Short mmCIF file of C-alpha atoms in Angstrom, two decimals:
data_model
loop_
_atom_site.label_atom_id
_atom_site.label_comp_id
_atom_site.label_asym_id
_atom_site.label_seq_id
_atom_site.Cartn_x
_atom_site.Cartn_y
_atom_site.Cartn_z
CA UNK A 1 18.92 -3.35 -10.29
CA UNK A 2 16.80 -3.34 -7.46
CA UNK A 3 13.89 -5.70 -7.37
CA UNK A 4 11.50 -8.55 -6.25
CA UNK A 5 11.95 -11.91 -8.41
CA UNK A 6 8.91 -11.77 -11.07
CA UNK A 7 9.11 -12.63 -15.00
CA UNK A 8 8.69 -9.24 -15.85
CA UNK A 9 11.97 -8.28 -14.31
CA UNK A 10 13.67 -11.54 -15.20
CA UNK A 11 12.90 -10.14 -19.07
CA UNK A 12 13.77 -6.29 -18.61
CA UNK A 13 17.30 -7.18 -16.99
CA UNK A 14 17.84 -10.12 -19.82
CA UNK A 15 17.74 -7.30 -22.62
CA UNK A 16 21.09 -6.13 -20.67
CA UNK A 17 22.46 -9.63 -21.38
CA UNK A 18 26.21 -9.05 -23.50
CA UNK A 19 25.57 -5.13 -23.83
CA UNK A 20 29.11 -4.47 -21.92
CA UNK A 21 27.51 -3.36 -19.06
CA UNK A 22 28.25 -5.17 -15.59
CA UNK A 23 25.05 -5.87 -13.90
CA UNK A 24 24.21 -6.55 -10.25
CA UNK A 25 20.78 -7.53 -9.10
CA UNK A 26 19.74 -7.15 -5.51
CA UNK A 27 16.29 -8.65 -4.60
CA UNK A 28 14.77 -6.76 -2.69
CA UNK A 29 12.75 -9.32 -0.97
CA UNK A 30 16.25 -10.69 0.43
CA UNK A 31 14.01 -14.73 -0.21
CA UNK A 32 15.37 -15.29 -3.63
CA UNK A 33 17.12 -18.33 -4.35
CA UNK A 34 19.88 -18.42 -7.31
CA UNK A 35 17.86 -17.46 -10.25
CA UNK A 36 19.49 -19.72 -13.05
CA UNK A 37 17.82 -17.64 -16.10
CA UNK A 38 20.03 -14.51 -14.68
CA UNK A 39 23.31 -16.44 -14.55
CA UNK A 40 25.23 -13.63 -16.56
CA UNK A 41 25.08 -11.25 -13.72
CA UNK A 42 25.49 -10.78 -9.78
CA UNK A 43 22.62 -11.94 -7.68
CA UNK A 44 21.96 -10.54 -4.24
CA UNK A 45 19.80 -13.25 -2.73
CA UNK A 46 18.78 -15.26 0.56
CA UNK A 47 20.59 -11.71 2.95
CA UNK A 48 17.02 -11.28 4.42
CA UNK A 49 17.32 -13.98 7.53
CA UNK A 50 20.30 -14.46 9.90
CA UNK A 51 19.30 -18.09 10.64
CA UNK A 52 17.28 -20.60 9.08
CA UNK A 53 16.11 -21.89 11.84
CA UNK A 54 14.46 -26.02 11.90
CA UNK A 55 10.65 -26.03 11.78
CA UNK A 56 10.43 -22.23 10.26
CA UNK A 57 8.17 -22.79 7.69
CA UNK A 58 5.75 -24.77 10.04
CA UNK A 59 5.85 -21.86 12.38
CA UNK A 60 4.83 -19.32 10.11
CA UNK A 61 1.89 -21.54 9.12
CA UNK A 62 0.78 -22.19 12.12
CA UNK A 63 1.67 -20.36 14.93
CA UNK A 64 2.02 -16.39 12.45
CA UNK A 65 1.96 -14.17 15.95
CA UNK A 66 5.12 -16.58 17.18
CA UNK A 67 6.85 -16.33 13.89
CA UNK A 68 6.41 -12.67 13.49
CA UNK A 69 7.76 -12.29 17.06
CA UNK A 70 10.89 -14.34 15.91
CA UNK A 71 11.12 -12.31 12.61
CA UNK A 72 11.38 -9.38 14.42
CA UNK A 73 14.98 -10.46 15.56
CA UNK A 74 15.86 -12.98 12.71
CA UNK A 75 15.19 -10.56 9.91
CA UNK A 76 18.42 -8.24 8.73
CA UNK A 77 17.17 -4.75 7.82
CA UNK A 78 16.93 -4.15 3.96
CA UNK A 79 18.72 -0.13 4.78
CA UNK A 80 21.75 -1.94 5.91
CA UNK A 81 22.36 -4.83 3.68
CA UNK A 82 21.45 -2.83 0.87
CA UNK A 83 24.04 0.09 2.41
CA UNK A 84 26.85 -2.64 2.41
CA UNK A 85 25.70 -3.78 -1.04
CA UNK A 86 26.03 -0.54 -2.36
CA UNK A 87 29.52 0.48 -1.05
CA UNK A 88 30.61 -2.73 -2.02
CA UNK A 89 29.79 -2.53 -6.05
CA UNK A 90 29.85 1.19 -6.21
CA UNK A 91 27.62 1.57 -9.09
CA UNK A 92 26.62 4.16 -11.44
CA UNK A 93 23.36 4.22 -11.56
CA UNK A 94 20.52 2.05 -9.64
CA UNK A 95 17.34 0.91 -11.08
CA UNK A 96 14.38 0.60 -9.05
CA UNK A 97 11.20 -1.56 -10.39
CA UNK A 98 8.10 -0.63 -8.96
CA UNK A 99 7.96 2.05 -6.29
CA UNK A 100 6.22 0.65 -3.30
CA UNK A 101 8.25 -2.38 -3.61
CA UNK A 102 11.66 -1.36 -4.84
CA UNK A 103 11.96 2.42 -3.82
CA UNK A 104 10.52 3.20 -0.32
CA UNK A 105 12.52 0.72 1.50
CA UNK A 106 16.03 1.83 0.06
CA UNK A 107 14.56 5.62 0.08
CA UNK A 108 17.01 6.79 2.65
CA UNK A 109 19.95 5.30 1.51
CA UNK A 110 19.36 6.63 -2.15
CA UNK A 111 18.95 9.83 0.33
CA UNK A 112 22.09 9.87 2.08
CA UNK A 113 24.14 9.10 -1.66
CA UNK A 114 22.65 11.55 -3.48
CA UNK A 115 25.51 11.49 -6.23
CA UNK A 116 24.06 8.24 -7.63
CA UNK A 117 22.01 8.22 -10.05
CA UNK A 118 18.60 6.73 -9.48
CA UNK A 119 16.29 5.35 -12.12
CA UNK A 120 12.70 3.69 -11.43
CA UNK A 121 10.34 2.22 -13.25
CA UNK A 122 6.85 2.73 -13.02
CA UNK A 123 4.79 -1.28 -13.40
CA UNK A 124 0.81 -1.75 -13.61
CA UNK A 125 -1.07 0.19 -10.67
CA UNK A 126 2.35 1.55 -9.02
CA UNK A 127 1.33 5.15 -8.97
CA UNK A 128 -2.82 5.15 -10.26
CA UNK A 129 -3.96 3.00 -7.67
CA UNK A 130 -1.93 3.75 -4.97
CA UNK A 131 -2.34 7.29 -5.51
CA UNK A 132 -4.92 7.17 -3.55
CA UNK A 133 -3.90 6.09 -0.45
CA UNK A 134 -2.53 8.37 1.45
CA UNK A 135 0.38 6.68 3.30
CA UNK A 136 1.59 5.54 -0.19
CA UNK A 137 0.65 9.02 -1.76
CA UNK A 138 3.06 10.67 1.18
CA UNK A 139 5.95 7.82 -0.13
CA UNK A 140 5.01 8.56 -3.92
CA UNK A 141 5.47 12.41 -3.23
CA UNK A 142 8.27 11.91 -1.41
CA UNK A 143 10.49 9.44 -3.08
CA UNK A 144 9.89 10.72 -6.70
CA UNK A 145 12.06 14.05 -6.56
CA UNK A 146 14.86 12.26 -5.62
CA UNK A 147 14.44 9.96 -8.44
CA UNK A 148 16.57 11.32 -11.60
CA UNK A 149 15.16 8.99 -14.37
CA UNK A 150 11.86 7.10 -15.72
CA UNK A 151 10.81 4.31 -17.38
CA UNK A 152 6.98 3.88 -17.28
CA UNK A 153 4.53 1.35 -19.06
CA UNK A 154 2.40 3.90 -20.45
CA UNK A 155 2.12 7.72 -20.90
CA UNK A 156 -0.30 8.08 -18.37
CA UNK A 157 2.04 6.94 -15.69
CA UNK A 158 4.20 9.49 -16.97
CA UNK A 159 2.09 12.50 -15.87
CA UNK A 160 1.09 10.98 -12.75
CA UNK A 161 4.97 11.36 -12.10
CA UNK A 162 5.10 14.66 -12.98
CA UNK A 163 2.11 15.20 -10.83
CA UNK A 164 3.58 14.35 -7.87
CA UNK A 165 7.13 15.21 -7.97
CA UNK A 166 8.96 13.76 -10.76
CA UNK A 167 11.35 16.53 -12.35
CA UNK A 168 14.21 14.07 -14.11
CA UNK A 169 14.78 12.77 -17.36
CA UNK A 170 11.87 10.93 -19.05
CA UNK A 171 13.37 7.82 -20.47
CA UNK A 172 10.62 6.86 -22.52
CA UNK A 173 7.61 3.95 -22.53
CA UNK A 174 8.46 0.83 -22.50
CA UNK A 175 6.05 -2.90 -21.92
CA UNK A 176 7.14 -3.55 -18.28
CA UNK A 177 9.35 -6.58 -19.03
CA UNK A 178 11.01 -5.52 -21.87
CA UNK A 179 9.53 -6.42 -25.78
CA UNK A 180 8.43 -9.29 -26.94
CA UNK A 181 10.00 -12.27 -29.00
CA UNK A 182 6.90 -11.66 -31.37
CA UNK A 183 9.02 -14.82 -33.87
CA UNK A 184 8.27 -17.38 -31.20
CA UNK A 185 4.52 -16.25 -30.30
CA UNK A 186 3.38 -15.83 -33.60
CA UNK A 187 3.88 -19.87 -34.40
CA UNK A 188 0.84 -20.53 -32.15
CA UNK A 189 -0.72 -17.89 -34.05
CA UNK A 190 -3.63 -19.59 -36.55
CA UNK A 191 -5.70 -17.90 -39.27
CA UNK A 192 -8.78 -15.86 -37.89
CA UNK A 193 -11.55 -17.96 -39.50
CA UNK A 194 -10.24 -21.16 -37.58
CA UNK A 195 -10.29 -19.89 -34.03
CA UNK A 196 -13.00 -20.49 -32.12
CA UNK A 197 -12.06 -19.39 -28.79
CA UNK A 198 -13.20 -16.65 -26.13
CA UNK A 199 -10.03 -16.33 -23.78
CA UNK A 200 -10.88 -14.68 -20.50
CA UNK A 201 -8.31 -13.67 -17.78
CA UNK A 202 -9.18 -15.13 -14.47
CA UNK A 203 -8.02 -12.12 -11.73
CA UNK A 204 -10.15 -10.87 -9.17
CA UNK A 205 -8.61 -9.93 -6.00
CA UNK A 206 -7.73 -6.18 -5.46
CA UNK A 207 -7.80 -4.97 -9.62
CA UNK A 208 -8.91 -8.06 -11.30
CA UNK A 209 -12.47 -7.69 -12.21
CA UNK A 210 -13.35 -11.29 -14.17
CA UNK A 211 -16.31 -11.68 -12.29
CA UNK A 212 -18.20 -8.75 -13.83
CA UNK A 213 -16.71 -10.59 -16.97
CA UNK A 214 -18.56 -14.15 -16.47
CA UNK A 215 -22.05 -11.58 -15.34
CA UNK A 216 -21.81 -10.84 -18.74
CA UNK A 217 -21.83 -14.15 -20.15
CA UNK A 218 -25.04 -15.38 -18.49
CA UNK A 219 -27.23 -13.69 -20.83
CA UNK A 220 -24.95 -14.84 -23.51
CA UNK A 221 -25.76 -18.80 -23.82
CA UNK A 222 -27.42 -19.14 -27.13
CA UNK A 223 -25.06 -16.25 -28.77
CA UNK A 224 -21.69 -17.90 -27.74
CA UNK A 225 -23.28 -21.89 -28.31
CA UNK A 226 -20.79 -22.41 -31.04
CA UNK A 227 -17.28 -21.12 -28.69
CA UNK A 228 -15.15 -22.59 -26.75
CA UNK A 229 -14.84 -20.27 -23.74
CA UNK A 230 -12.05 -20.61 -21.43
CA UNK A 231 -11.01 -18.73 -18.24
CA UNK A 232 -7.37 -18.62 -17.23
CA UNK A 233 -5.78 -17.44 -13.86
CA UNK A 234 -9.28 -18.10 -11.94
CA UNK A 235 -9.13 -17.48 -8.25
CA UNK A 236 -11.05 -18.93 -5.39
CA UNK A 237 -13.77 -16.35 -6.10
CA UNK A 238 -14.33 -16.72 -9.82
CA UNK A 239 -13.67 -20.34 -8.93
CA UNK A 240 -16.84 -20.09 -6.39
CA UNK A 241 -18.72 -17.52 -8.43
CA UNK A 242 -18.37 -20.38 -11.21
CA UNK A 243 -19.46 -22.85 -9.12
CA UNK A 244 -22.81 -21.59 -7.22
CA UNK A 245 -23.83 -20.00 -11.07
CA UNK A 246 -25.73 -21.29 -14.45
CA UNK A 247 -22.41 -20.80 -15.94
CA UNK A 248 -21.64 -24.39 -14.49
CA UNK A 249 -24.02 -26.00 -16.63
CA UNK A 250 -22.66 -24.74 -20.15
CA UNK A 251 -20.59 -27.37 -21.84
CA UNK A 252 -18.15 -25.01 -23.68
CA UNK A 253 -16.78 -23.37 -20.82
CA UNK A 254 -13.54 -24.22 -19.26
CA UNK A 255 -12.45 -22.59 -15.53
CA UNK A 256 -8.52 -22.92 -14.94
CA UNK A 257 -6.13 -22.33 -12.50
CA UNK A 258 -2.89 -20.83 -13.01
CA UNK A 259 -0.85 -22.16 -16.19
CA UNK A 260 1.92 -21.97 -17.78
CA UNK A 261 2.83 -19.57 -20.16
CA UNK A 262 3.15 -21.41 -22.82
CA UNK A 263 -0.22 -22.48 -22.76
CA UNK A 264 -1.27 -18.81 -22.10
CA UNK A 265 0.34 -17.86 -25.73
CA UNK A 266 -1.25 -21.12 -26.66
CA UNK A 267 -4.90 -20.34 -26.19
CA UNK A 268 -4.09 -16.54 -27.17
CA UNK A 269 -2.83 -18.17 -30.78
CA UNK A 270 -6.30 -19.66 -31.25
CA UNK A 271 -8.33 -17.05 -29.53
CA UNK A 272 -10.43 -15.19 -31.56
CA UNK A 273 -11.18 -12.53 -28.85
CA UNK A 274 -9.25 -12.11 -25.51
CA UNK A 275 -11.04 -10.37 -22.39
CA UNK A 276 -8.95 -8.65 -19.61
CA UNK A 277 -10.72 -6.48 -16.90
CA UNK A 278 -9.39 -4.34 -14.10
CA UNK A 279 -9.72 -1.14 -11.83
CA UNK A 280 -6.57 -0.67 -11.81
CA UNK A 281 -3.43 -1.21 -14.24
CA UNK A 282 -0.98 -0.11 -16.33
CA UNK A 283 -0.16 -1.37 -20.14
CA UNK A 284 -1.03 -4.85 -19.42
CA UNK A 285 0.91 -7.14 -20.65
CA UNK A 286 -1.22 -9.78 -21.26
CA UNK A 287 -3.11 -7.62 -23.88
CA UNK A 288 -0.07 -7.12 -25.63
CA UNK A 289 0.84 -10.78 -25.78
CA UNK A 290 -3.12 -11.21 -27.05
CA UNK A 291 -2.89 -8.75 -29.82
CA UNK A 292 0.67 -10.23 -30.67
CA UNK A 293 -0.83 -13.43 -31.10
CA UNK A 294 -3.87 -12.31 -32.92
CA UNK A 295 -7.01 -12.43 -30.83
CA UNK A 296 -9.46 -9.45 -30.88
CA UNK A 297 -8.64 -7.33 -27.40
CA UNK A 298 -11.73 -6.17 -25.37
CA UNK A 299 -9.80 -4.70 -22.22
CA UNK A 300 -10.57 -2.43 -19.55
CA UNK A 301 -8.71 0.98 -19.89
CA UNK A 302 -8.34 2.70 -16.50
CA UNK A 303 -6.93 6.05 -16.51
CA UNK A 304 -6.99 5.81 -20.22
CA UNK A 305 -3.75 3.86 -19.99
CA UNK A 306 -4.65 1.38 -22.50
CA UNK A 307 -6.40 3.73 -25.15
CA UNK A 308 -2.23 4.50 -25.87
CA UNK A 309 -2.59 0.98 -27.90
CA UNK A 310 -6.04 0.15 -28.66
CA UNK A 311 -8.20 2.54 -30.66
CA UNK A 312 -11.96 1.66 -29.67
CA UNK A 313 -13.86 0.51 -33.24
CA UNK A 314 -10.29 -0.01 -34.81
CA UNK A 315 -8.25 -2.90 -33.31
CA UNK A 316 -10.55 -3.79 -30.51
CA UNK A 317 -12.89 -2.54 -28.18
CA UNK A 318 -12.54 -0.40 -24.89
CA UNK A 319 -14.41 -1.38 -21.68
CA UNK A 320 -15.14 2.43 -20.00
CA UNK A 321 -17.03 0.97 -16.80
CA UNK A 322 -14.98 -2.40 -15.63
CA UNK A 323 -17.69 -2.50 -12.92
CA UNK A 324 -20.77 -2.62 -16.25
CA UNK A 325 -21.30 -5.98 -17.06
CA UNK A 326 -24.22 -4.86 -19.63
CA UNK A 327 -21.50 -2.84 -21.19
CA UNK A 328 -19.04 -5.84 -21.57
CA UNK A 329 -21.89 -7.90 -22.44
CA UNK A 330 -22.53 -5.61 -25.55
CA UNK A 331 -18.83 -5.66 -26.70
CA UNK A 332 -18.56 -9.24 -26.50
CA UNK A 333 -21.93 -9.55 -28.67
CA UNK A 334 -20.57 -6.92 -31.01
CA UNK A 335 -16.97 -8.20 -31.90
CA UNK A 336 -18.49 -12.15 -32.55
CA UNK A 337 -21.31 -10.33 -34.62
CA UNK A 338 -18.76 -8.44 -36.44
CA UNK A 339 -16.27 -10.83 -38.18
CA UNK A 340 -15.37 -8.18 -40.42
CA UNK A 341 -14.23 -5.71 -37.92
CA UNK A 342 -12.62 -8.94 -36.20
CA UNK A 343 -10.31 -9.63 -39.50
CA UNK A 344 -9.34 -5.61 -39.99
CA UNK A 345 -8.71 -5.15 -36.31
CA UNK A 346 -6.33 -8.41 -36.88
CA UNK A 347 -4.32 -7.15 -39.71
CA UNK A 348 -4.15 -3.60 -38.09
CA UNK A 349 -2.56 -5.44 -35.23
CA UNK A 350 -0.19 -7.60 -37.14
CA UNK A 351 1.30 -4.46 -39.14
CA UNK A 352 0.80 -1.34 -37.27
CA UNK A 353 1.33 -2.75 -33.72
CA UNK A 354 3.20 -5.83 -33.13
CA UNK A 355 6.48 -4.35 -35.18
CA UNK A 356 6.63 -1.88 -32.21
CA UNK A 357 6.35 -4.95 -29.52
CA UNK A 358 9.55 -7.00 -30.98
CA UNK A 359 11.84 -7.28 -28.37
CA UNK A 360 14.63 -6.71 -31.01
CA UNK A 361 13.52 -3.25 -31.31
CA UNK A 362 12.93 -2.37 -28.14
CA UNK A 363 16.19 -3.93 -26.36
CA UNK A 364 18.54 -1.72 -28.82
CA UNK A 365 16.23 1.38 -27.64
CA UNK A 366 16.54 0.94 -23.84
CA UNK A 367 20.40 -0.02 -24.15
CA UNK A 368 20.80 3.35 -25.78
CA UNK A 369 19.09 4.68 -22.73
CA UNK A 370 20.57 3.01 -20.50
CA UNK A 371 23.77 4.20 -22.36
CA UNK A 372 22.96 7.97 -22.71
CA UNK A 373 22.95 7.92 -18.57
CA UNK A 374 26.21 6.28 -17.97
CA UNK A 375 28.24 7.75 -21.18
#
């Protein structure tokens, strides 16, 4: 498995966990310290520098041109340590996560051992943003018929493959870290006509689109008196957008940082509707979590990608236009206007769609993939 340390890799690899396959992990970033959650398998880590030099971290900080000069001899190339790596274990098949990240810099050593099998998966904006730039676009097209198998997020990703190159085996859609333990999120979960909160996620930056999110709440003082409205993930800009705004005045808002997860399946357990927004993204998997948990979803759906789960009118409501803050403000005033559609959309959700999210299900499902390659 070849990837950067994030949760949603930690989870996929963990379904592997006592399946009788031996698993090796080599982070690509080559910055990883031992990651205790992963015990069961081999870990690749710290290979990126040759010497940790004193006062490295203060360098970088202050002095980047002087660091990057240093880097430039202190660094080991990933083509070669992953090379080594590879001879070393000689596996049977490698798994890339994310292509960008976890593809293009091993590219020419998958290349040059042609004979192993190669399977990626395709995370959030991997191929529909980056599509369209064309330095990735010329690394998309040229990585992905050497690639023999897929995972994707979402159907849509699985054209886009196809699009540009992708002629292997179609392993099937899958959430991005694996499913869900849907027993453990569903005892924050409380009964619609107690929740009173609007949970908002916080991203700006290059997809993240919250901003266009809190535009649409400024109209919406008197409707949304009676919520509790909190924003979670906020960035310096919705942090200053917050902060200059009449949003600042309202006393049932909330702006927060980062948190832990915990508390994000907390708030999505009491939430009556959750709000995601992006340009860009896959199956995100903070909806999922939110319709797990039982909040109404109002989510951006670019490419269409997240029309696969939520059926606009059914079990929530589509945002077409993530740059329309009229149109969000009109889907927020129709789902708290709406408690009706609210309590069907919930029980459509707890039946039809979180069975399908249990990481039970799902884990026996990709080791039989994972199976049908090796076997």
């Amino acid at each position: 498995m070849v990837s950067i340390p994030t949760l949603h890799f930690f989870r996929w690899a963990d379904q592997l966990k006592n399946s009788g396959h031996e698993v090796f992990w080599f982070d690509i970033s080559g910055m990883s310290d031992y990651v205790e959650k992963l015990n069961w398998l081999e870990q690749k880590i710290n290979w990126k520098l040759k010497h940790q030099y004193p006062g490295r971290v203060f360098i970088k900080k202050t002095y980047p041109k002087l660091y990057n000069f240093i880097q430039s001899y202190n660094e080991n190339k990933t083509e070669t340590i992953f090379e080594e790596y590879l001879k070393d274990i000689k596996p049977d098949l490698v798994h890339s996560f994310a292509l960008y990240v976890s593809c293009t810099p091993i590219y020419e050593v998958m290349k040059k051992y042609e004979n192993i099998k190669w399977v990626y998966s395709s995370w959030g904006s991997d191929l529909f943003y980056f599509q369209n730039n064309k330095a990735y676009l010329d690394d998309i097209q040229r990585i992905l018929p050497r690639i023999n198998y897929l995972f994707t997020d979402c159907e849509r990703d699985y054209h886009l493959a196809k699009k540009h190159g992708f002629k292997g085996e179609f392993l099937g859609v899958f959430p991005g870290g694996g499913g869900f333990d849907v027993e453990y999120i569903h005892q924050y979960n409380q009964p619609t006509k107690n929740r009173k909160i609007i949970l908002i996620k916080g991203f700006q930056g290059r997809s993240g689109r919250a901003i266009t999110v809190l535009q649409a709440l400024g109209k919406l003082k008197k409707t949304l008196r009676d919520y509790e409205i909190i924003v979670f993930g906020a960035g310096a800009e919705v942090v200053s957008y917050y902060n200059k705004g009449e949003l600042k005045s309202w006393k049932n808002i909330k702006i927060l940082g980062r948190i832990n997860h915990e508390d994000v399946l907390q708030f999505m357990g009491n939430a009556l509707i959750y709000v995601g927004n992006s340009n860009s993204d896959g199956m995100p998997n903070t909806l999922l979590e939110a319709v797990i948990a039982g909040a109404f979803p109002i989510q951006s759906n670019p490419g269409g990608a997240t029309a696969e789960i939520v059926e606009h009118g059914v079990n929530g409501f589509l945002i077409e236009d993530y740059n329309d803050c009229a149109e969000i403000e009109s889907l927020i005033v129709k789902a708290v206007n709406n408690m009706k559609l609210i309590q069907s959309a919930h029980i459509y959700n707890q039946t039809k769609i979180k069975p399908n999210l249990s990481r039970k299900s799902i884990s026996k499902e990709v080791i039989k993939k994972y199976n049908s390659i090796i076997n």
